[in-house]
Coordinates of C-alpha atoms and ligand atoms in Angstrom, one line a residue:
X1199 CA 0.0 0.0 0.0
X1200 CA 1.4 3.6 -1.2
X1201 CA 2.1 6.2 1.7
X1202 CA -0.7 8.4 2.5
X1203 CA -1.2 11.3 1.2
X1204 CA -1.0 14.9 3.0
X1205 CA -4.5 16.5 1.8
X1206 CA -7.6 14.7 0.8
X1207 CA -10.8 16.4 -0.5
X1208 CA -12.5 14.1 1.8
X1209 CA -12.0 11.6 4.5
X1210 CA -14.8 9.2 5.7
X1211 CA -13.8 7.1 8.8
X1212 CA -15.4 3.9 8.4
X1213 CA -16.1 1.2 5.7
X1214 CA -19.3 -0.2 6.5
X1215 CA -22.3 0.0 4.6
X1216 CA -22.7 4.4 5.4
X1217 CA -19.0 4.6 4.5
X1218 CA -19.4 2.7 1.4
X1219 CA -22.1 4.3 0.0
X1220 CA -20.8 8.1 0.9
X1221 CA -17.8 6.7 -1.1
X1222 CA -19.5 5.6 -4.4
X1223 CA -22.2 8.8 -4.5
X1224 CA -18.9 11.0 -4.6
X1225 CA -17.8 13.0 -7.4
X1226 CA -15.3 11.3 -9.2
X1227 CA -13.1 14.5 -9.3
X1228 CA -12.9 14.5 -4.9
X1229 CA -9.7 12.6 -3.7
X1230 CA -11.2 10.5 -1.4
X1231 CA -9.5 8.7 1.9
X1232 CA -11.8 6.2 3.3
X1233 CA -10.7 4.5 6.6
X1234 CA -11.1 1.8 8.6
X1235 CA -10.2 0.8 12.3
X1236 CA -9.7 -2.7 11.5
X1237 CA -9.9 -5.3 8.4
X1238 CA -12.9 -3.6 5.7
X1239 CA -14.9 -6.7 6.2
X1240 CA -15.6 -6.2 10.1
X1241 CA -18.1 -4.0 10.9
X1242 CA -21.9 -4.2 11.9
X1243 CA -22.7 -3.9 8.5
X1244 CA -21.3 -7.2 7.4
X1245 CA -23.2 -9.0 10.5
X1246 CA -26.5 -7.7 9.3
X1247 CA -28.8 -10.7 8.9
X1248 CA -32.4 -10.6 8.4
X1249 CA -32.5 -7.6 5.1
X1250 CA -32.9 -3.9 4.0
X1251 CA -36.9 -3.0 4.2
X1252 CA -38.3 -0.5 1.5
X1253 CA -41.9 -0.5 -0.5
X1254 CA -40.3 -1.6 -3.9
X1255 CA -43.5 -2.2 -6.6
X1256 CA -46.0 -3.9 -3.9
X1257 CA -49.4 -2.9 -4.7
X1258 CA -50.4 -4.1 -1.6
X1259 CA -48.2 -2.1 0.4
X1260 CA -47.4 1.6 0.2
X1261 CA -44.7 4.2 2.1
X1262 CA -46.8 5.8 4.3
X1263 CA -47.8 2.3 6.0
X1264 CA -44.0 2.0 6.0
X1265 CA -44.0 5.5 7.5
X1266 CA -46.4 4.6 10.3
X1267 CA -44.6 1.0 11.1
X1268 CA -41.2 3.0 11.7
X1269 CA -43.6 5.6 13.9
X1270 CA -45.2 3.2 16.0
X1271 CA -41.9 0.9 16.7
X1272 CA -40.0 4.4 17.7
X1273 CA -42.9 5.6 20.4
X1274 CA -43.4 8.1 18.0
X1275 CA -40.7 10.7 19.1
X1276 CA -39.3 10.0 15.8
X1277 CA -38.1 13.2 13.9
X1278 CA -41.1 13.2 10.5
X1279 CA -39.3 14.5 8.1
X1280 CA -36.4 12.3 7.8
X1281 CA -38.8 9.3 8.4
X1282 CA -40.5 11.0 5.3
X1283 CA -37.2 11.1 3.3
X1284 CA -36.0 7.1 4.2
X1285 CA -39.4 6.1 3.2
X1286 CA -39.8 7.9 0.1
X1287 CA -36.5 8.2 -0.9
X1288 CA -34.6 4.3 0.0
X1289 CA -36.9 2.5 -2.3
X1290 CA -34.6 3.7 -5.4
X1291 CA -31.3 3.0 -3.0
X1292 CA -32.6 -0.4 -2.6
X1293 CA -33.0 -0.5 -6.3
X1294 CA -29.5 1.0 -6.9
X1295 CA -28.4 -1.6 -4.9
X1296 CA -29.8 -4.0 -7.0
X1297 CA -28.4 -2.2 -10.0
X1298 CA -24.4 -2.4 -8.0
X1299 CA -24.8 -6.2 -8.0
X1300 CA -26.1 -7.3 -4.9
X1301 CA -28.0 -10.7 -5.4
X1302 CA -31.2 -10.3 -3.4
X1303 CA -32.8 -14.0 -3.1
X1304 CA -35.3 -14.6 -5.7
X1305 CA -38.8 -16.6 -6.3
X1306 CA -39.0 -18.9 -8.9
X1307 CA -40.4 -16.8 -11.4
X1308 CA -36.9 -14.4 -10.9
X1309 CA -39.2 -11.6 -8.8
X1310 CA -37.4 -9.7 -5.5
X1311 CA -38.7 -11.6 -2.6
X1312 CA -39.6 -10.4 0.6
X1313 CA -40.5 -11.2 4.1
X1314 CA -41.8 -10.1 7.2
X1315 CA -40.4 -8.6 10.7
X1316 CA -41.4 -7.5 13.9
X1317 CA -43.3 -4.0 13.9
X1318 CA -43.6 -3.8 9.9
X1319 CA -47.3 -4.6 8.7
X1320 CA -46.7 -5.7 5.2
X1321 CA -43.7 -8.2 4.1
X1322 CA -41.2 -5.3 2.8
X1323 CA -37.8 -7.1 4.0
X1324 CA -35.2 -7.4 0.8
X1325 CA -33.2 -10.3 1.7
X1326 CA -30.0 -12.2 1.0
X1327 CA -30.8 -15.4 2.7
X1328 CA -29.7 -14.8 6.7
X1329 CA -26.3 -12.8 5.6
X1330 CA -27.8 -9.7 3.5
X1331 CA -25.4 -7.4 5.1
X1332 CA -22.2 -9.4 3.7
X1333 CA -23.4 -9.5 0.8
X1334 CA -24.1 -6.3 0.6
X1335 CA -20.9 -5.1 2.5
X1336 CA -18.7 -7.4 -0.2
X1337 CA -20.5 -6.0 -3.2
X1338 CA -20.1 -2.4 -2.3
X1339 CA -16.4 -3.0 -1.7
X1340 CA -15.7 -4.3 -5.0
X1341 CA -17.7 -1.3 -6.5
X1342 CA -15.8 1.2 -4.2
X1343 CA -12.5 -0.7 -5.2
X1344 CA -12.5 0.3 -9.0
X1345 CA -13.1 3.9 -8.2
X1346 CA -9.5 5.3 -9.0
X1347 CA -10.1 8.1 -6.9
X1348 CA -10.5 6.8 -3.3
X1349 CA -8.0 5.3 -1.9
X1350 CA -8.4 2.7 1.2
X1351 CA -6.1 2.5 4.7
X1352 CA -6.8 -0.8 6.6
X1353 CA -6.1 -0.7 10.4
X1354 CA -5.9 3.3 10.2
X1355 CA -8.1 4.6 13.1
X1356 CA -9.1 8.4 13.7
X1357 CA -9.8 9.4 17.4
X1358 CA -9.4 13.3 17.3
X1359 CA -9.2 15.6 14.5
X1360 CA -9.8 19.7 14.6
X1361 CA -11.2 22.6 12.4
X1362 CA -8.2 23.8 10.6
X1363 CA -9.1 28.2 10.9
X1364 CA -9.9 28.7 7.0
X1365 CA -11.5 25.9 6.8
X1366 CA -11.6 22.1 6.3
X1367 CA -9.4 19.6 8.8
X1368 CA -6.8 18.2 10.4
X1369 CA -7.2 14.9 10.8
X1370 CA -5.3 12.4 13.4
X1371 CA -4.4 9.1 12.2
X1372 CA -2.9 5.9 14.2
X1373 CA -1.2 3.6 11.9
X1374 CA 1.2 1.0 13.0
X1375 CA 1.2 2.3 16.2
X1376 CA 2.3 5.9 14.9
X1377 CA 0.7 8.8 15.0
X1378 CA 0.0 10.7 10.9
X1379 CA -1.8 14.1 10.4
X1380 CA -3.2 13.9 7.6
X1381 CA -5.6 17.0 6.3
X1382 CA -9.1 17.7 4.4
X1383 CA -11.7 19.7 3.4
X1384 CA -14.6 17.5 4.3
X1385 CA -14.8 15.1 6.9
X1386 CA -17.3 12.0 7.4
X1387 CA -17.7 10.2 10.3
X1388 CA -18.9 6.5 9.2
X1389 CA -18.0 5.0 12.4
X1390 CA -20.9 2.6 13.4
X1391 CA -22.6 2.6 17.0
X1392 CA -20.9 1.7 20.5
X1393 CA -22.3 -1.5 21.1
X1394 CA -18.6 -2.7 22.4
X1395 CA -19.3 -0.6 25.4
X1396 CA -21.8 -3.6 26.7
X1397 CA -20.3 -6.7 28.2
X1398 CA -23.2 -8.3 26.1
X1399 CA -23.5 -7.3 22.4
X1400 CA -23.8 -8.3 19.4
X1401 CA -21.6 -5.3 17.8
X1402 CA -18.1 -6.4 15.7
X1403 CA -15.5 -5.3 17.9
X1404 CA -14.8 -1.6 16.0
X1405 CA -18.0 -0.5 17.0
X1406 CA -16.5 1.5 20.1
X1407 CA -18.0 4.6 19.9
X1408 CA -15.1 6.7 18.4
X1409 CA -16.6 8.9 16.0
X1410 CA -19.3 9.9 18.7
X1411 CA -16.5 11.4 21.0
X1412 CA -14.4 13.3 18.3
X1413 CA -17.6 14.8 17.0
X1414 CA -18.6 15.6 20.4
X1415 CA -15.2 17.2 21.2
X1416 CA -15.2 19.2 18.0
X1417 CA -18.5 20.6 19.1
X1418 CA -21.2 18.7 17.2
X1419 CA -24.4 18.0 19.0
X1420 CA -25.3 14.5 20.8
X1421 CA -28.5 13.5 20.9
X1422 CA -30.4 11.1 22.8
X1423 CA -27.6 8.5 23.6
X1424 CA -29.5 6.6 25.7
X1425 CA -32.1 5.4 23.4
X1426 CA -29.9 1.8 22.7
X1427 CA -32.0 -1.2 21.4
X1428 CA -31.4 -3.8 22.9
X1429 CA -32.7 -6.8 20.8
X1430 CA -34.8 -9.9 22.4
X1431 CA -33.4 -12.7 21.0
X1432 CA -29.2 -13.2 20.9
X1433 CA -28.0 -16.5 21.3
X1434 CA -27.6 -16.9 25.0
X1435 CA -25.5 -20.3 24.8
X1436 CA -21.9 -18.7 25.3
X1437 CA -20.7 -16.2 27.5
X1438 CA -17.9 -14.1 25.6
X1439 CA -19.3 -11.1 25.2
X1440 CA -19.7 -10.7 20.8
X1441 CA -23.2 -12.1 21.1
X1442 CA -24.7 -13.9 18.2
X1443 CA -27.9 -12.6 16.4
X1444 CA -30.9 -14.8 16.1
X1445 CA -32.6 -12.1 13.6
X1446 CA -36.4 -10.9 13.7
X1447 CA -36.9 -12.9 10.6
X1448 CA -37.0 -16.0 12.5
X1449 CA -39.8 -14.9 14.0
X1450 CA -41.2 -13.6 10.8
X1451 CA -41.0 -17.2 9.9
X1452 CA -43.0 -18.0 12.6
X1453 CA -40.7 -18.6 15.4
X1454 CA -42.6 -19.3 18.9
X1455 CA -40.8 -17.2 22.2
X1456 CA -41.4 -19.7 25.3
X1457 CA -40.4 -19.0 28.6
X1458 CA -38.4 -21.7 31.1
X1459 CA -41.4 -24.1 31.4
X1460 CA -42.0 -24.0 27.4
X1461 CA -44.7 -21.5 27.6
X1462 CA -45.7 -18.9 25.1
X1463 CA -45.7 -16.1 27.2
X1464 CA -45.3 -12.3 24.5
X1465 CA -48.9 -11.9 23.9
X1466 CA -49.4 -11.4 27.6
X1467 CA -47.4 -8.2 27.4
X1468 CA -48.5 -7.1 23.7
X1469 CA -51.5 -8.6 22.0
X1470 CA -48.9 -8.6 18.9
X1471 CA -46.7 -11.0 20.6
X1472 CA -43.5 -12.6 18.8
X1473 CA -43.7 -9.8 16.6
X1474 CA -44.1 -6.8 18.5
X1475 CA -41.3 -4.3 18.1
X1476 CA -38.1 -5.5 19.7
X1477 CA -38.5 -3.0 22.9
X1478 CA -41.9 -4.6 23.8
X1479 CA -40.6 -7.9 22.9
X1480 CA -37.5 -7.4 25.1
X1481 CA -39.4 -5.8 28.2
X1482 CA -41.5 -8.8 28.1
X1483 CA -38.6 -11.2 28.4
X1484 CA -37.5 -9.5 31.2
X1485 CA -40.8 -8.9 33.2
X1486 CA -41.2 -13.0 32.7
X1487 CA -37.9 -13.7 33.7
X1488 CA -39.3 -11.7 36.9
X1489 CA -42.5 -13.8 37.1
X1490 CA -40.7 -16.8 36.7
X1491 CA -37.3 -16.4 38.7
X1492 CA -35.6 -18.1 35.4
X1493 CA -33.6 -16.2 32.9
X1494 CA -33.9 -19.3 29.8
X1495 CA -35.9 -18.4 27.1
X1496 CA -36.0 -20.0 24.1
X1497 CA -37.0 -19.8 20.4
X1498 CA -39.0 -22.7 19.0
X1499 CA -38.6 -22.7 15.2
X1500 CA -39.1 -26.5 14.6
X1501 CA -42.5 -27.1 12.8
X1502 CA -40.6 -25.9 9.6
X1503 CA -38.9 -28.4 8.7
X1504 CA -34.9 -29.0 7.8
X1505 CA -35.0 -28.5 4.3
X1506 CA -36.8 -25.3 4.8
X1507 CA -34.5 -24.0 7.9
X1508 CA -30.9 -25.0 6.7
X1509 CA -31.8 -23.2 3.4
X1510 CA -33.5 -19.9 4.5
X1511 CA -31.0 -19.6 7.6
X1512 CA -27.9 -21.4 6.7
X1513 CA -25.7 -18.7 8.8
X1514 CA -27.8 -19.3 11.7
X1515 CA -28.1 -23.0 11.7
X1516 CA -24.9 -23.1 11.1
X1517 CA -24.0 -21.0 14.0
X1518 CA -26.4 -22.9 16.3
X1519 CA -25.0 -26.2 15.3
X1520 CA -21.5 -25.3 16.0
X1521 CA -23.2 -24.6 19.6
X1522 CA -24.6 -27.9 19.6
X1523 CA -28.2 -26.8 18.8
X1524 CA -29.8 -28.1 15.6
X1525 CA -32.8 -25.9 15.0
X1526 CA -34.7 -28.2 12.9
X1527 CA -35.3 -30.3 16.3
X1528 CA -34.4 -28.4 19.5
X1529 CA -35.3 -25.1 20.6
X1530 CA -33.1 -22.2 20.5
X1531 CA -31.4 -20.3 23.6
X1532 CA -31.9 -16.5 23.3
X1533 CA -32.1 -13.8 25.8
X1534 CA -31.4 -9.7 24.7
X1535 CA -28.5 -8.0 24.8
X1536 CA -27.5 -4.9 23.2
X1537 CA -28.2 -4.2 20.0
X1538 CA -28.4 -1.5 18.3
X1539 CA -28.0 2.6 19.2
X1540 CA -31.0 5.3 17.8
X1541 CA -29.3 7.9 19.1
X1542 CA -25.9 9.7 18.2
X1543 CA -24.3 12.7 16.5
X1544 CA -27.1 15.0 15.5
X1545 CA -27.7 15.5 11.9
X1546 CA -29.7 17.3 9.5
X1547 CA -31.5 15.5 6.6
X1548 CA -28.2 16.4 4.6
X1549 CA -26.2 14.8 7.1
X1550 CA -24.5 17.7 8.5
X1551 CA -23.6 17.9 12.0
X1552 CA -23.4 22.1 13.7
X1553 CA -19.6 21.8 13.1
X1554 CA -18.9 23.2 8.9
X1555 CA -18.0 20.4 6.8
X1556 CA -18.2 17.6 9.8
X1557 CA -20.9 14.9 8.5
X1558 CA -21.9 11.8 10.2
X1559 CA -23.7 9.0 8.6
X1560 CA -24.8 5.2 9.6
X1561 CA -25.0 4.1 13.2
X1562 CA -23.2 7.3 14.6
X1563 CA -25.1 9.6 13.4
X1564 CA -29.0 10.5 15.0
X1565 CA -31.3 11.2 11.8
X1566 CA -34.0 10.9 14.1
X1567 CA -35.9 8.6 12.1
X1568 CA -35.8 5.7 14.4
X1569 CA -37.1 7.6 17.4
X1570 CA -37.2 5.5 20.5
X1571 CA -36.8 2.2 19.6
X1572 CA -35.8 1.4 15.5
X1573 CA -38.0 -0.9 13.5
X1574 CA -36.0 -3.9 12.4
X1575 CA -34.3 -3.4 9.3
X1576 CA -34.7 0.1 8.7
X1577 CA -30.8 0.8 9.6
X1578 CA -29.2 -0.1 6.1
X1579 CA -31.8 1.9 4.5
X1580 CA -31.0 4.7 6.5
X1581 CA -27.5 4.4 5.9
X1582 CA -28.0 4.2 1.9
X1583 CA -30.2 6.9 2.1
X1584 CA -29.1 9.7 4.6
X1585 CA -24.9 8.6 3.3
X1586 CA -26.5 9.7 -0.2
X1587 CA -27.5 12.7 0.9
X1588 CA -24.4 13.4 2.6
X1589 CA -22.4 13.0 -0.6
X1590 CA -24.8 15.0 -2.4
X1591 CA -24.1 17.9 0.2
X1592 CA -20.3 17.7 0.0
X1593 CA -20.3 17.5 -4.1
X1594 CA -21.9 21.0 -4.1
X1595 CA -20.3 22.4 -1.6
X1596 CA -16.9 21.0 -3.0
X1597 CA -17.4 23.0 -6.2
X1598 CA -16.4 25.9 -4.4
X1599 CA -12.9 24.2 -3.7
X1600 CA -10.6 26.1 -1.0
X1601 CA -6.9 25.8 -0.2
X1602 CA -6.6 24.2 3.0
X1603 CA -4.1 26.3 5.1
X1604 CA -1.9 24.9 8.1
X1605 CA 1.2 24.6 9.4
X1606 CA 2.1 21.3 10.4
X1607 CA 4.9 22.7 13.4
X1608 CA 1.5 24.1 15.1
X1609 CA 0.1 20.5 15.8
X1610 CA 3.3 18.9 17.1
X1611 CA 2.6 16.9 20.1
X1612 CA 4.0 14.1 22.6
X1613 CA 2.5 11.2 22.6
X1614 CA 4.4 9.2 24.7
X1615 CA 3.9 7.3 28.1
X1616 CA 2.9 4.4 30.0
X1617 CA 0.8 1.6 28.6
X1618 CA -2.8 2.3 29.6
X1619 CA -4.2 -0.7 31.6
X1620 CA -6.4 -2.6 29.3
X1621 CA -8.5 -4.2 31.8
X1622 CA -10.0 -1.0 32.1
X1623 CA -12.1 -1.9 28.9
X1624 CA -13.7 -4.8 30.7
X1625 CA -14.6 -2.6 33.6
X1626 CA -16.3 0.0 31.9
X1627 CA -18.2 -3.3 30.1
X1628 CA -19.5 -4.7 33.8
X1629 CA -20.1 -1.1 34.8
X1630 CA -22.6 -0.7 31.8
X1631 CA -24.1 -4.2 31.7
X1632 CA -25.4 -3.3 35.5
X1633 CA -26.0 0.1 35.1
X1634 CA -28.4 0.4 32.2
X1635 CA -30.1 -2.7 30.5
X1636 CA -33.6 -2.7 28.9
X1637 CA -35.1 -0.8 31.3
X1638 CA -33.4 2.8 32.5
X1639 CA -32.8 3.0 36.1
X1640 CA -31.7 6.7 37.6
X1641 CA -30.5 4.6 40.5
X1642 CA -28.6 2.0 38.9
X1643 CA -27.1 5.0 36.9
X1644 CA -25.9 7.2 39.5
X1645 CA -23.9 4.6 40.6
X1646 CA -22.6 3.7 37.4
X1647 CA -21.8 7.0 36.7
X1648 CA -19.9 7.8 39.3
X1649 CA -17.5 4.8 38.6
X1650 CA -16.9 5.7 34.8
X1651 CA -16.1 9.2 36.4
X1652 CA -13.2 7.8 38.1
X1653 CA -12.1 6.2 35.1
X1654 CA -12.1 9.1 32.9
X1655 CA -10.5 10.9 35.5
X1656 CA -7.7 8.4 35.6
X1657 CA -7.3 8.2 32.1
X1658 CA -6.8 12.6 31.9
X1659 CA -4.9 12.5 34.6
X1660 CA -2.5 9.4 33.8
X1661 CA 0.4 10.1 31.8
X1662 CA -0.5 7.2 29.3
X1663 CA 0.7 6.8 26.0
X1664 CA -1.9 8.1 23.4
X1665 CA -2.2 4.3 21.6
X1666 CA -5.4 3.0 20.1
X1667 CA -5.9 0.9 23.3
X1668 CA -5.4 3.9 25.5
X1669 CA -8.1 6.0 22.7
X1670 CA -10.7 3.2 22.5
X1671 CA -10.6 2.7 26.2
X1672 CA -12.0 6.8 26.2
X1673 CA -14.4 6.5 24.2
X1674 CA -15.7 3.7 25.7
X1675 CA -15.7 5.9 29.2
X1676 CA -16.8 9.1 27.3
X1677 CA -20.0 7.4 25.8
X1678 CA -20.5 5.3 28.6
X1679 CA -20.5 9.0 31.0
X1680 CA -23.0 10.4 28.0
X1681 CA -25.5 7.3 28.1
X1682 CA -25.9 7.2 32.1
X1683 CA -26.1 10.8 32.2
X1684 CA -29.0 11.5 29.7
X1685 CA -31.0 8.7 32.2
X1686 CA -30.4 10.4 35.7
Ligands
LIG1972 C1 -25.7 -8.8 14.3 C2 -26.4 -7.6 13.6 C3 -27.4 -7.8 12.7 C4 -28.0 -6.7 12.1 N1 -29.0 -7.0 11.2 C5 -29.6 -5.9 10.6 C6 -30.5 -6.1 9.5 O1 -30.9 -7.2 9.2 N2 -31.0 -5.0 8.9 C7 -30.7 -3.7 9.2 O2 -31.2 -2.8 8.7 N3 -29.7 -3.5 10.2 C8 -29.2 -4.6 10.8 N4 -28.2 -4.3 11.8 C9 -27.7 -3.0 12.0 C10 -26.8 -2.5 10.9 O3 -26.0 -3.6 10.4 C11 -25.9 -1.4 11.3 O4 -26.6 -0.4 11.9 C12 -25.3 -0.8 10.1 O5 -24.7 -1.8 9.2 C13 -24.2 0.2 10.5 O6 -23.5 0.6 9.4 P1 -22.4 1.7 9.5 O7 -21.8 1.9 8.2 O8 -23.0 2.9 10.2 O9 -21.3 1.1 10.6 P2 -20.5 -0.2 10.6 O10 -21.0 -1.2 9.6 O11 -20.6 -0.7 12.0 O12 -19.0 0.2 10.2 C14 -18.3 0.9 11.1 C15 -16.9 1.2 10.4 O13 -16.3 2.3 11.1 C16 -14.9 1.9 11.3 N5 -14.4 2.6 12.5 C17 -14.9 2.5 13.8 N6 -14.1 3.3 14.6 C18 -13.2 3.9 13.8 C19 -12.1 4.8 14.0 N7 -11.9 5.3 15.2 N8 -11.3 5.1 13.0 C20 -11.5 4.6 11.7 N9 -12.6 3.8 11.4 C21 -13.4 3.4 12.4 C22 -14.9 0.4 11.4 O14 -13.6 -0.1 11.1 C23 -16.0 0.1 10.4 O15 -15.4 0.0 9.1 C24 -27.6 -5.4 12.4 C25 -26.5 -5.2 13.3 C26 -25.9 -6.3 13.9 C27 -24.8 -6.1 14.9

């Protein structure tokens, strides 16, 4: 891989499916850097299982049911013009998508097929069997990768970056364990949710909540942090803390929920049971658990059949079976866990954060079209749609190109000192787990508060040396301060 260059028109920090996208809707005249924290591959986006929902030519269905569906599942505190824009607009994204090679399963007479999920009212999920978001992550890479004007940097992590006074940024890059400015007139933050700061979730392991701290600390507005999904049904069979999904679709096949004596229990709390949005579904799991004194749960997906299962869900059967659970015949282990984030860096329905230039897009960002809770997969049409826009934003604006001015001896700085304690990470992860989970608690977060305090203070105080452990390990205690602080 060449060196990096000095200036870029744009940087986007992150290579899921938001960075992707902002990538290929680019001019083809922008120099384009696009980052990522670890291998492209891993990010949420690749985990994605059950689909991408739109209202692609369905008679029987229409946007504005898919507009109330994405209401009802987010309490309605969802922001009503973007939810206006991602159901009008994603339709021809999904399309596009379609168009950019991604092989959406098919019926026998060579039509889209789609299914159902929890909260939505019509079946409106496009699907790749149980791995859409791989295949749509690997086909968007390969599109991105024959643009000659972006250029990729694997394991190349941003944590902190500034306005630069004219305009435009510097950026700061670890890479090999050094430290590179590099600069830029626009910059997008692509950086997925914080799921990582859970002991419990099913988030890839980049998902730390970087991008929300720089934006925060270059003055962009966080909104509603606290509003995390945490999703009903993760396989609950291992105890390491990457939690694997057991997607909504399963219960849009017609998956039963049964508490520890095999009961169905959901409708009790919501008279549209298994398939209530994922907040009531998970609230009900936990008031049971209450009733019952038992935490096993289990999802009872049998009376379809082998043939059926190990073809619609080959990921998931696969991942069961390695766990010694063969879904055709036994029932599945689940319990939530963290899921999912609504909330992050505020955005307009451009994209743009308060800071000039400073976009966010995907997980980090807060559109406001999920509200409360999000309707199961709404999120990669979100990202398509709103990293669209963003790209659309930055092309106009970059036809009024600027010379970025700096002087590299002003941002000279030491780096240098002791190795951060890494343990720390798992602390802030326990702290977390006990302080917020499915249902707030001011109580619980007080308390939890207080202890991430002390860790941020130790890590400001500390003379540690500014790694990407020591970096990840504050963001993890700056969005962990955020979260328990919105719910006191
Ligand atoms: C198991 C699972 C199943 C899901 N299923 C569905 C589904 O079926 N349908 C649906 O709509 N949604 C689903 N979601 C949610 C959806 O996948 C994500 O919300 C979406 O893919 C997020 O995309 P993103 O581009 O914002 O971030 P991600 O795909 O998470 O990508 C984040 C990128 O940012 C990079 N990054 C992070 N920090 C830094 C840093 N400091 N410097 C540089 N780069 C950085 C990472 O390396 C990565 O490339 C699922 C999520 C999970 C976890």
């Amino acid at each position: 891989m060449r060196n990096l260059q000095k200036e870029y028109d744009v940087i986007i920090a992150g290579c899921g499916i938001s960075g992707l996208y902002t990538a290929l809707k680019l001019n083809s005249n922008l120099n384009v850097l696009l980052l990522s924290k670890g291998d492209n591959g891993l990010s949420n986006s690749s985990l994605a299982q059950g689909g991408i929902a739109a209202v692609v030519d369905n008679p029987d269905d229409s946007t504005q049911l898919h507009f109330e569906d994405t209401l009802i599942a987010g309490g309605g505190v969802n922001d009503k013009r973007s939810v206006d824009v991602l159901v009008n607009e994603g339709p021809d994204d999904v399309k596009e998508l379609v168009r950019l090679g991604v092989d959406f399963d098919r019926d026998a007479s060579g039509g889209l097929m789609r299914t159902l999920e929890g909260g939505h009212s019509r079946n409106r999920i496009f699907h790749h069997r149980d791995n859409t978001g791989y295949e749509m992550t690997k086909t968007l890479l390969e599109r991105v990768y024959e643009l000659p004007n972006v250029e990729f940097s694997e394991y190349t992590a941003v944590y902190s970056a500034e306005r630069l006074p004219n305009g435009g940024f510097r950026v700061n890059l670890i890479k090999n364990d050094e430290h590179i400015d590099v600069y830029c007139r626009f910059l997008v933050l692509a950086t997925g949710g914080l799921g990582r700061v859970y002991k419990y979730s099913t988030s890839s392991s980049v998902c730390t909540g970087d991008g929300i701290r720089l934006a925060s600390e270059m003055g962009a507005k966080i909104k509603d942090l606290h509003f995390i999904q945490f999703h009903p049904t993760a396989f609950a069979g291992n105890d390491n803390g990457e939690r694997f999904l057991i997607s909504e679709a399963v219960r849009g096949e017609g998956a039963k929920l049964l508490n520890c004596n095999g009961e169905r229990f959901a409708h009790r709390y919501d008279e549209r049971a298994e398939l209530a949005p994922r907040d009531v579904v998970s609230r009900a799991i936990i008031l049971e658990a209450r009733r019952t004194g038992s935490d096993k749960f289990y999802l009872d997906i049998t009376e379809k059949g082998e043939e059926f299962l190990y073809r619609r869900f080959p990921l998931i059967s696969s991942k069961c079976l390695e766990n010694g659970i063969d879904i055709s015949k036994d029932w599945i282990p689940v319990f939530p866990c963290q899921h999912y984030l609504m909330g992050g860096i505020a955005v307009d329905l451009y994209s743009r954060t308060r800071v000039y230039g400073l976009y966010a897009v995907g997980e980090c960002s807060n559109t406001g079209v999920h509200g409360k809770n999000r309707l199961a997969s709404n999120s990669l049409l979100e990202a398509l749609v709103f990293s669209r826009r963003a790209a659309q934003d930055i092309n106009e604006k970059a036809q009024a190109a600027f010379e970025l001015i700096y002087d590299e001896a002003d941002y000279v700085q030491d780096y240098s000192g002791a190795p951060v304690p890494s343990e720390l990470a798992d602390e802030i992860r326990e702290i977390m787990q006990r302080s917020y989970f499915v249902f707030p608690d001011a109580a619980l977060a007080r308390q939890g508060l207080k202890s991430i305090n002390s860790i941020l203070d130790r890590l400001r105080v500390g003379k540690f040396k500014k790694d990407c452990t020591y970096e990840e390990i504050l963001s993890l205690a700056t969005v962990a301060a955020m979260v328990l602080k919105e719910i006191l």
